[in-house]
């Protein structure tokens, strides 16, 4: 390492010195950083190594959005602990910071507790350097999408050691279920603009047929994994129903619940055919009053069923998720019908 680079590294280390989070603010030789991660650096906070991959996602040319969980109070983890440092890398980084502290005229007493914890055997001896390659130092990370959530500050445990293939029995230590929750949070689905007949204006007391062609919605899979650990989870979002909200109480939905289920071929409802104007559609709306200058806002939301699987045959389900869009609906009095 050149002298200039060494100075830069040590200066960066010095800037991070001072809190338990700072003690884990670098990884040394623990591995390369994935391009897309679930955590982010916030001052002295740590950048997570969790990486994501999506299968079956809609084309980028289409409008997409994140799911809203239907489970009351459910949300992805705001912080967690994950394996980050090899033993010798952690030792190198910590001792470099202590040297900077000493060179800068710092009080040795400021480091007494930290040195006792990681070097002097209370509880760790020499940073566990003798166990290099046989385990990892685990540290706290934050969810970058929830950094302002009060729960993001709940992971206050200083770096701790866990032997290889022995997950720590620590609350919020990353596991397949945590990864599944993070994958759920990253799931994006297509918008729900539906096909209508009539297409532009509905007629008072005449059904408007609503349908979605097969192939409009497909399963979306998101895989989350922590490289080098064998930890992974994959969520599958499967569309199961379409819910219609007419945007006014002066309307009747078909079925009455407004919940249109998917057909076996992946479609919803039935496309309108000529001569069906007076028939009740399997999925649709009848507006009972005309609009007067201001269109109704038809809300169409698709419910997605979420399941997951992961390391060690772990599996389970999570709350259904919904994604909705709105579209204008103009309704006019029947003058003449030509359908």
mmCIF file of C-alpha atoms in Angstrom:
data_model
loop_
_atom_site.group_PDB
_atom_site.id
_atom_site.type_symbol
_atom_site.label_atom_id
_atom_site.label_comp_id
_atom_site.label_asym_id
_atom_site.label_seq_id
_atom_site.Cartn_x
_atom_site.Cartn_y
_atom_site.Cartn_z
ATOM 1 C CA UNK A 1 0.000 0.000 0.000
ATOM 2 C CA UNK A 2 1.362 3.451 -0.857
ATOM 3 C CA UNK A 3 1.834 6.005 1.885
ATOM 4 C CA UNK A 4 -0.835 8.275 0.371
ATOM 5 C CA UNK A 5 -3.400 5.503 0.253
ATOM 6 C CA UNK A 6 -2.564 4.401 3.784
ATOM 7 C CA UNK A 7 -3.105 7.940 5.061
ATOM 8 C CA UNK A 8 -6.459 8.117 3.251
ATOM 9 C CA UNK A 9 -7.621 4.815 4.738
ATOM 10 C CA UNK A 10 -6.565 5.760 8.246
ATOM 11 C CA UNK A 11 -8.162 9.199 7.904
ATOM 12 C CA UNK A 12 -11.441 7.588 6.881
ATOM 13 C CA UNK A 13 -11.175 5.243 9.836
ATOM 14 C CA UNK A 14 -10.576 8.171 12.164
ATOM 15 C CA UNK A 15 -13.700 9.931 10.917
ATOM 16 C CA UNK A 16 -15.760 6.887 11.788
ATOM 17 C CA UNK A 17 -14.383 6.461 15.265
ATOM 18 C CA UNK A 18 -16.591 6.986 18.284
ATOM 19 C CA UNK A 19 -19.732 4.769 18.483
ATOM 20 C CA UNK A 20 -20.570 1.021 18.411
ATOM 21 C CA UNK A 21 -21.905 1.498 14.865
ATOM 22 C CA UNK A 22 -18.639 3.140 13.908
ATOM 23 C CA UNK A 23 -16.686 0.107 15.045
ATOM 24 C CA UNK A 24 -18.265 -1.812 12.157
ATOM 25 C CA UNK A 25 -18.110 0.847 9.498
ATOM 26 C CA UNK A 26 -15.781 -1.060 7.175
ATOM 27 C CA UNK A 27 -15.262 -4.632 6.064
ATOM 28 C CA UNK A 28 -11.616 -4.883 5.027
ATOM 29 C CA UNK A 29 -11.113 -8.140 3.113
ATOM 30 C CA UNK A 30 -14.468 -9.681 3.897
ATOM 31 C CA UNK A 31 -15.556 -9.670 0.246
ATOM 32 C CA UNK A 32 -16.836 -7.457 -2.549
ATOM 33 C CA UNK A 33 -19.913 -5.237 -2.305
ATOM 34 C CA UNK A 34 -22.975 -6.220 -4.362
ATOM 35 C CA UNK A 35 -24.370 -3.562 -6.703
ATOM 36 C CA UNK A 36 -27.909 -3.580 -5.315
ATOM 37 C CA UNK A 37 -28.102 -3.727 -1.563
ATOM 38 C CA UNK A 38 -30.721 -3.470 1.136
ATOM 39 C CA UNK A 39 -28.742 -1.245 3.468
ATOM 40 C CA UNK A 40 -26.981 2.030 2.990
ATOM 41 C CA UNK A 41 -24.280 4.098 4.663
ATOM 42 C CA UNK A 42 -25.765 6.798 6.886
ATOM 43 C CA UNK A 43 -22.859 8.615 8.485
ATOM 44 C CA UNK A 44 -21.476 5.898 10.731
ATOM 45 C CA UNK A 45 -24.004 3.242 9.726
ATOM 46 C CA UNK A 46 -23.097 0.086 7.865
ATOM 47 C CA UNK A 47 -23.791 -0.839 4.257
ATOM 48 C CA UNK A 48 -25.579 -4.194 4.066
ATOM 49 C CA UNK A 49 -24.400 -6.905 1.663
ATOM 50 C CA UNK A 50 -27.848 -8.384 0.933
ATOM 51 C CA UNK A 51 -28.354 -8.643 -2.831
ATOM 52 C CA UNK A 52 -31.608 -8.998 -4.805
ATOM 53 C CA UNK A 53 -32.703 -10.551 -8.087
ATOM 54 C CA UNK A 54 -36.179 -10.387 -9.652
ATOM 55 C CA UNK A 55 -37.903 -12.849 -11.973
ATOM 56 C CA UNK A 56 -41.169 -12.236 -13.796
ATOM 57 C CA UNK A 57 -41.127 -8.493 -13.160
ATOM 58 C CA UNK A 58 -43.150 -6.401 -15.603
ATOM 59 C CA UNK A 59 -41.402 -4.534 -18.390
ATOM 60 C CA UNK A 60 -39.783 -1.273 -17.329
ATOM 61 C CA UNK A 61 -41.915 0.458 -19.955
ATOM 62 C CA UNK A 62 -45.027 -0.254 -17.893
ATOM 63 C CA UNK A 63 -46.119 1.467 -14.715
ATOM 64 C CA UNK A 64 -45.240 -0.530 -11.628
ATOM 65 C CA UNK A 65 -45.493 -0.080 -7.907
ATOM 66 C CA UNK A 66 -44.759 -1.655 -4.545
ATOM 67 C CA UNK A 67 -47.273 -3.784 -2.716
ATOM 68 C CA UNK A 68 -49.185 -2.554 0.320
ATOM 69 C CA UNK A 69 -49.384 -5.374 2.906
ATOM 70 C CA UNK A 70 -52.904 -6.188 4.084
ATOM 71 C CA UNK A 71 -51.659 -7.520 7.420
ATOM 72 C CA UNK A 72 -52.351 -5.088 10.252
ATOM 73 C CA UNK A 73 -49.086 -3.690 11.570
ATOM 74 C CA UNK A 74 -46.877 -5.804 9.294
ATOM 75 C CA UNK A 75 -43.729 -4.187 7.962
ATOM 76 C CA UNK A 76 -40.269 -5.229 6.846
ATOM 77 C CA UNK A 77 -37.430 -5.154 9.400
ATOM 78 C CA UNK A 78 -35.946 -1.698 9.901
ATOM 79 C CA UNK A 79 -32.599 -3.065 11.104
ATOM 80 C CA UNK A 80 -30.872 -6.384 11.602
ATOM 81 C CA UNK A 81 -27.498 -8.011 12.293
ATOM 82 C CA UNK A 82 -25.462 -9.732 9.600
ATOM 83 C CA UNK A 83 -21.982 -11.363 9.316
ATOM 84 C CA UNK A 84 -19.516 -8.808 8.039
ATOM 85 C CA UNK A 85 -15.895 -9.112 9.176
ATOM 86 C CA UNK A 86 -13.360 -11.922 9.082
ATOM 87 C CA UNK A 87 -11.433 -12.060 12.355
ATOM 88 C CA UNK A 88 -8.076 -10.760 11.088
ATOM 89 C CA UNK A 89 -9.722 -7.998 9.035
ATOM 90 C CA UNK A 90 -11.596 -6.793 12.093
ATOM 91 C CA UNK A 91 -8.366 -6.843 14.109
ATOM 92 C CA UNK A 92 -6.470 -4.866 11.454
ATOM 93 C CA UNK A 93 -9.124 -2.197 11.208
ATOM 94 C CA UNK A 94 -9.630 -1.787 14.954
ATOM 95 C CA UNK A 95 -5.927 -1.591 15.752
ATOM 96 C CA UNK A 96 -5.441 1.005 13.001
ATOM 97 C CA UNK A 97 -8.124 3.181 14.601
ATOM 98 C CA UNK A 98 -6.590 2.783 18.041
ATOM 99 C CA UNK A 99 -3.237 3.878 16.637
ATOM 100 C CA UNK A 100 -4.826 6.979 15.133
ATOM 101 C CA UNK A 101 -6.502 7.758 18.453
ATOM 102 C CA UNK A 102 -3.170 7.514 20.244
ATOM 103 C CA UNK A 103 -1.300 9.594 17.621
ATOM 104 C CA UNK A 104 -3.937 12.294 17.881
ATOM 105 C CA UNK A 105 -3.338 12.560 21.626
ATOM 106 C CA UNK A 106 -6.504 10.756 22.641
ATOM 107 C CA UNK A 107 -7.042 9.574 26.179
ATOM 108 C CA UNK A 108 -6.312 5.813 26.488
ATOM 109 C CA UNK A 109 -9.176 5.533 28.978
ATOM 110 C CA UNK A 110 -11.590 6.232 26.134
ATOM 111 C CA UNK A 111 -10.616 2.885 24.615
ATOM 112 C CA UNK A 112 -10.406 0.824 27.776
ATOM 113 C CA UNK A 113 -13.819 -0.835 27.517
ATOM 114 C CA UNK A 114 -13.479 -1.540 23.799
ATOM 115 C CA UNK A 115 -9.998 -3.035 24.204
ATOM 116 C CA UNK A 116 -11.202 -5.166 27.085
ATOM 117 C CA UNK A 117 -14.096 -6.452 24.999
ATOM 118 C CA UNK A 118 -12.236 -7.358 21.820
ATOM 119 C CA UNK A 119 -8.563 -7.840 22.796
ATOM 120 C CA UNK A 120 -8.175 -8.653 26.465
ATOM 121 C CA UNK A 121 -10.613 -11.534 26.792
ATOM 122 C CA UNK A 122 -13.749 -9.812 28.132
ATOM 123 C CA UNK A 123 -15.213 -11.749 26.409
ATOM 124 C CA UNK A 124 -13.020 -11.936 23.256
ATOM 125 C CA UNK A 125 -9.275 -12.646 23.088
ATOM 126 C CA UNK A 126 -7.224 -10.884 20.376
ATOM 127 C CA UNK A 127 -10.298 -10.301 18.167
ATOM 128 C CA UNK A 128 -10.678 -14.094 17.787
ATOM 129 C CA UNK A 129 -7.816 -13.907 15.250
ATOM 130 C CA UNK A 130 -6.975 -17.530 16.024
ATOM 131 C CA UNK A 131 -10.384 -18.491 14.631
ATOM 132 C CA UNK A 132 -9.930 -16.670 11.333
ATOM 133 C CA UNK A 133 -11.995 -18.411 8.656
ATOM 134 C CA UNK A 134 -13.992 -20.308 11.283
ATOM 135 C CA UNK A 135 -16.597 -17.622 11.849
ATOM 136 C CA UNK A 136 -17.465 -13.959 11.354
ATOM 137 C CA UNK A 137 -17.983 -10.769 13.288
ATOM 138 C CA UNK A 138 -21.644 -9.736 13.050
ATOM 139 C CA UNK A 139 -22.708 -6.087 13.010
ATOM 140 C CA UNK A 140 -25.875 -3.966 12.877
ATOM 141 C CA UNK A 141 -27.254 -2.578 9.614
ATOM 142 C CA UNK A 142 -30.259 -0.411 8.750
ATOM 143 C CA UNK A 143 -32.894 -0.827 6.065
ATOM 144 C CA UNK A 144 -32.239 2.077 3.701
ATOM 145 C CA UNK A 145 -35.967 2.412 2.953
ATOM 146 C CA UNK A 146 -36.791 2.739 6.664
ATOM 147 C CA UNK A 147 -33.888 4.796 7.986
ATOM 148 C CA UNK A 148 -36.274 7.329 9.575
ATOM 149 C CA UNK A 149 -38.412 4.666 11.225
ATOM 150 C CA UNK A 150 -37.912 4.653 15.028
ATOM 151 C CA UNK A 151 -37.401 0.889 14.804
ATOM 152 C CA UNK A 152 -34.247 1.469 12.736
ATOM 153 C CA UNK A 153 -32.466 2.465 15.930
ATOM 154 C CA UNK A 154 -33.317 -0.752 17.768
ATOM 155 C CA UNK A 155 -30.171 -2.666 16.721
ATOM 156 C CA UNK A 156 -27.675 -1.291 19.233
ATOM 157 C CA UNK A 157 -25.662 -4.417 20.009
ATOM 158 C CA UNK A 158 -21.898 -3.869 19.334
ATOM 159 C CA UNK A 159 -20.107 -6.245 16.917
ATOM 160 C CA UNK A 160 -20.252 -9.860 18.132
ATOM 161 C CA UNK A 161 -18.734 -13.153 17.012
ATOM 162 C CA UNK A 162 -20.504 -16.249 15.683
ATOM 163 C CA UNK A 163 -18.821 -19.491 14.641
ATOM 164 C CA UNK A 164 -19.259 -20.743 11.086
ATOM 165 C CA UNK A 165 -22.476 -22.685 10.462
ATOM 166 C CA UNK A 166 -23.774 -21.707 13.903
ATOM 167 C CA UNK A 167 -26.243 -18.824 13.501
ATOM 168 C CA UNK A 168 -26.185 -16.592 16.581
ATOM 169 C CA UNK A 169 -29.142 -16.827 18.923
ATOM 170 C CA UNK A 170 -29.587 -13.078 18.915
ATOM 171 C CA UNK A 171 -32.891 -11.278 18.242
ATOM 172 C CA UNK A 172 -32.889 -9.679 14.774
ATOM 173 C CA UNK A 173 -29.940 -11.753 13.509
ATOM 174 C CA UNK A 174 -30.512 -12.161 9.779
ATOM 175 C CA UNK A 175 -32.144 -15.437 8.722
ATOM 176 C CA UNK A 176 -34.263 -16.701 5.782
ATOM 177 C CA UNK A 177 -37.436 -15.134 7.169
ATOM 178 C CA UNK A 178 -35.724 -11.734 7.443
ATOM 179 C CA UNK A 179 -34.504 -12.069 3.863
ATOM 180 C CA UNK A 180 -38.016 -13.029 2.743
ATOM 181 C CA UNK A 181 -39.423 -9.878 4.349
ATOM 182 C CA UNK A 182 -36.797 -7.759 2.586
ATOM 183 C CA UNK A 183 -37.619 -9.472 -0.725
ATOM 184 C CA UNK A 184 -41.322 -8.754 -0.156
ATOM 185 C CA UNK A 185 -40.488 -5.087 0.357
ATOM 186 C CA UNK A 186 -38.675 -5.073 -3.012
ATOM 187 C CA UNK A 187 -41.543 -6.714 -4.936
ATOM 188 C CA UNK A 188 -42.954 -4.513 -7.691
ATOM 189 C CA UNK A 189 -46.059 -5.407 -9.700
ATOM 190 C CA UNK A 190 -47.767 -3.924 -12.776
ATOM 191 C CA UNK A 191 -50.546 -1.362 -12.544
ATOM 192 C CA UNK A 192 -54.163 -2.488 -12.731
ATOM 193 C CA UNK A 193 -55.732 -0.486 -15.523
ATOM 194 C CA UNK A 194 -58.660 -2.649 -16.643
ATOM 195 C CA UNK A 195 -60.375 -3.130 -19.998
ATOM 196 C CA UNK A 196 -63.834 -1.558 -20.147
ATOM 197 C CA UNK A 197 -66.869 -1.671 -22.411
ATOM 198 C CA UNK A 198 -68.064 1.031 -23.068
ATOM 199 C CA UNK A 199 -64.475 2.303 -23.225
ATOM 200 C CA UNK A 200 -64.976 6.074 -22.815
ATOM 201 C CA UNK A 201 -68.394 6.664 -21.283
ATOM 202 C CA UNK A 202 -70.680 4.398 -19.289
ATOM 203 C CA UNK A 203 -74.435 4.575 -19.507
ATOM 204 C CA UNK A 204 -76.698 5.042 -16.510
ATOM 205 C CA UNK A 205 -78.269 1.710 -15.451
ATOM 206 C CA UNK A 206 -76.459 -0.244 -18.134
ATOM 207 C CA UNK A 207 -73.597 -2.542 -17.065
ATOM 208 C CA UNK A 208 -70.016 -1.632 -17.810
ATOM 209 C CA UNK A 209 -68.075 -4.826 -18.449
ATOM 210 C CA UNK A 210 -64.650 -5.106 -16.821
ATOM 211 C CA UNK A 211 -61.991 -7.677 -17.674
ATOM 212 C CA UNK A 212 -58.295 -8.380 -17.816
ATOM 213 C CA UNK A 213 -56.843 -10.620 -20.514
ATOM 214 C CA UNK A 214 -54.783 -13.661 -19.556
ATOM 215 C CA UNK A 215 -51.103 -12.904 -19.287
ATOM 216 C CA UNK A 216 -51.719 -9.378 -17.984
ATOM 217 C CA UNK A 217 -50.531 -10.525 -14.568
ATOM 218 C CA UNK A 218 -47.905 -13.150 -13.859
ATOM 219 C CA UNK A 219 -46.173 -14.372 -10.756
ATOM 220 C CA UNK A 220 -43.332 -12.157 -9.573
ATOM 221 C CA UNK A 221 -40.400 -13.745 -7.739
ATOM 222 C CA UNK A 222 -37.790 -11.816 -5.759
ATOM 223 C CA UNK A 223 -34.715 -13.540 -4.371
ATOM 224 C CA UNK A 224 -32.683 -12.051 -1.522
ATOM 225 C CA UNK A 225 -29.365 -13.557 -0.493
ATOM 226 C CA UNK A 226 -26.340 -12.769 1.620
ATOM 227 C CA UNK A 227 -23.279 -13.688 -0.491
ATOM 228 C CA UNK A 228 -20.817 -16.130 0.983
ATOM 229 C CA UNK A 229 -23.107 -17.297 3.788
ATOM 230 C CA UNK A 230 -25.538 -19.692 2.124
ATOM 231 C CA UNK A 231 -28.429 -17.605 3.437
ATOM 232 C CA UNK A 232 -31.185 -16.891 0.901
ATOM 233 C CA UNK A 233 -34.943 -16.560 0.540
ATOM 234 C CA UNK A 234 -37.275 -16.183 -2.423
ATOM 235 C CA UNK A 235 -40.767 -14.732 -2.333
ATOM 236 C CA UNK A 236 -43.453 -15.491 -4.915
ATOM 237 C CA UNK A 237 -46.256 -12.984 -5.455
ATOM 238 C CA UNK A 238 -49.265 -14.590 -7.140
ATOM 239 C CA UNK A 239 -52.281 -12.510 -8.271
ATOM 240 C CA UNK A 240 -55.521 -13.894 -6.851
ATOM 241 C CA UNK A 241 -58.267 -11.263 -7.228
ATOM 242 C CA UNK A 242 -59.289 -7.860 -8.582
ATOM 243 C CA UNK A 243 -61.323 -5.496 -6.420
ATOM 244 C CA UNK A 244 -63.426 -2.697 -7.930
ATOM 245 C CA UNK A 245 -64.396 0.528 -6.160
ATOM 246 C CA UNK A 246 -66.736 2.571 -8.428
ATOM 247 C CA UNK A 247 -65.881 5.926 -6.859
ATOM 248 C CA UNK A 248 -69.495 6.625 -5.876
ATOM 249 C CA UNK A 249 -72.194 5.043 -3.733
ATOM 250 C CA UNK A 250 -74.607 5.350 -6.659
ATOM 251 C CA UNK A 251 -73.340 2.206 -8.319
ATOM 252 C CA UNK A 252 -73.676 -1.569 -8.266
ATOM 253 C CA UNK A 253 -70.740 -3.934 -8.678
ATOM 254 C CA UNK A 254 -70.621 -7.447 -10.125
ATOM 255 C CA UNK A 255 -70.217 -9.500 -8.098
ATOM 256 C CA UNK A 256 -71.810 -7.533 -5.263
ATOM 257 C CA UNK A 257 -68.603 -7.667 -3.219
ATOM 258 C CA UNK A 258 -66.663 -6.022 -6.030
ATOM 259 C CA UNK A 259 -64.154 -8.886 -5.787
ATOM 260 C CA UNK A 260 -63.484 -10.489 -9.176
ATOM 261 C CA UNK A 261 -61.441 -13.681 -8.996
ATOM 262 C CA UNK A 262 -58.951 -14.924 -11.560
ATOM 263 C CA UNK A 263 -60.060 -17.549 -14.069
ATOM 264 C CA UNK A 264 -58.034 -20.734 -14.570
ATOM 265 C CA UNK A 265 -56.311 -19.255 -17.628
ATOM 266 C CA UNK A 266 -55.121 -16.216 -15.674
ATOM 267 C CA UNK A 267 -57.766 -13.816 -16.997
ATOM 268 C CA UNK A 268 -60.393 -11.922 -15.009
ATOM 269 C CA UNK A 269 -64.013 -11.465 -16.031
ATOM 270 C CA UNK A 270 -65.267 -11.966 -19.580
ATOM 271 C CA UNK A 271 -64.714 -9.632 -22.543
ATOM 272 C CA UNK A 272 -67.859 -7.899 -23.754
ATOM 273 C CA UNK A 273 -69.437 -9.265 -26.926
ATOM 274 C CA UNK A 274 -72.049 -7.536 -29.027
ATOM 275 C CA UNK A 275 -75.566 -8.168 -27.814
ATOM 276 C CA UNK A 276 -74.642 -8.477 -24.139
ATOM 277 C CA UNK A 277 -75.557 -4.924 -23.142
ATOM 278 C CA UNK A 278 -78.445 -5.952 -20.894
ATOM 279 C CA UNK A 279 -76.720 -8.903 -19.267
ATOM 280 C CA UNK A 280 -74.984 -8.841 -15.910
ATOM 281 C CA UNK A 281 -71.222 -9.261 -16.433
ATOM 282 C CA UNK A 282 -69.234 -11.656 -14.232
ATOM 283 C CA UNK A 283 -67.053 -8.634 -13.405
ATOM 284 C CA UNK A 284 -68.291 -5.095 -13.850
ATOM 285 C CA UNK A 285 -70.188 -2.033 -12.627
ATOM 286 C CA UNK A 286 -73.549 -0.384 -13.206
ATOM 287 C CA UNK A 287 -73.631 3.337 -12.459
ATOM 288 C CA UNK A 288 -77.036 4.621 -11.299
ATOM 289 C CA UNK A 289 -76.504 8.340 -11.887
ATOM 290 C CA UNK A 290 -74.800 10.388 -14.551
ATOM 291 C CA UNK A 291 -71.682 12.388 -13.810
ATOM 292 C CA UNK A 292 -71.943 16.144 -14.015
ATOM 293 C CA UNK A 293 -68.623 17.473 -15.238
ATOM 294 C CA UNK A 294 -66.524 15.571 -12.681
ATOM 295 C CA UNK A 295 -65.785 11.919 -13.577
ATOM 296 C CA UNK A 296 -65.936 9.166 -10.996
ATOM 297 C CA UNK A 297 -62.595 7.689 -9.950
ATOM 298 C CA UNK A 298 -62.752 3.951 -10.593
ATOM 299 C CA UNK A 299 -60.234 2.201 -8.373
ATOM 300 C CA UNK A 300 -58.999 -1.208 -9.439
ATOM 301 C CA UNK A 301 -56.725 -3.084 -7.046
ATOM 302 C CA UNK A 302 -55.200 -6.505 -7.495
ATOM 303 C CA UNK A 303 -54.517 -8.646 -4.440
ATOM 304 C CA UNK A 304 -51.325 -10.692 -4.514
ATOM 305 C CA UNK A 305 -50.771 -13.788 -2.388
ATOM 306 C CA UNK A 306 -47.231 -13.993 -0.966
ATOM 307 C CA UNK A 307 -45.361 -17.211 -0.187
ATOM 308 C CA UNK A 308 -41.672 -17.778 0.426
ATOM 309 C CA UNK A 309 -38.989 -20.462 0.702
ATOM 310 C CA UNK A 310 -35.377 -20.295 1.775
ATOM 311 C CA UNK A 311 -32.240 -21.883 3.199
ATOM 312 C CA UNK A 312 -32.683 -25.233 4.901
ATOM 313 C CA UNK A 313 -36.170 -25.898 3.516
ATOM 314 C CA UNK A 314 -37.516 -22.892 5.388
ATOM 315 C CA UNK A 315 -40.844 -21.711 4.008
ATOM 316 C CA UNK A 316 -43.962 -19.808 4.924
ATOM 317 C CA UNK A 317 -46.433 -17.138 3.912
ATOM 318 C CA UNK A 318 -46.715 -13.408 4.458
ATOM 319 C CA UNK A 319 -49.695 -11.055 4.410
ATOM 320 C CA UNK A 320 -51.319 -10.558 1.028
ATOM 321 C CA UNK A 321 -50.292 -7.403 -0.774
ATOM 322 C CA UNK A 322 -52.359 -5.009 -2.877
ATOM 323 C CA UNK A 323 -51.562 -2.479 -5.575
ATOM 324 C CA UNK A 324 -54.204 -0.131 -6.949
ATOM 325 C CA UNK A 325 -54.640 2.421 -9.698
ATOM 326 C CA UNK A 326 -57.475 4.778 -10.593
ATOM 327 C CA UNK A 327 -59.000 5.808 -13.891
ATOM 328 C CA UNK A 328 -61.679 8.329 -14.866
ATOM 329 C CA UNK A 329 -65.224 7.086 -15.451
ATOM 330 C CA UNK A 330 -67.714 9.399 -17.193
ATOM 331 C CA UNK A 331 -71.351 8.330 -16.995
ATOM 332 C CA UNK A 332 -74.112 9.709 -19.207
ATOM 333 C CA UNK A 333 -77.867 9.320 -19.426
ATOM 334 C CA UNK A 334 -79.082 6.821 -21.985
ATOM 335 C CA UNK A 335 -80.226 8.610 -25.129
ATOM 336 C CA UNK A 336 -79.729 5.804 -27.560
ATOM 337 C CA UNK A 337 -77.826 2.594 -27.220
ATOM 338 C CA UNK A 338 -75.605 1.312 -30.019
ATOM 339 C CA UNK A 339 -73.445 -1.450 -28.629
#
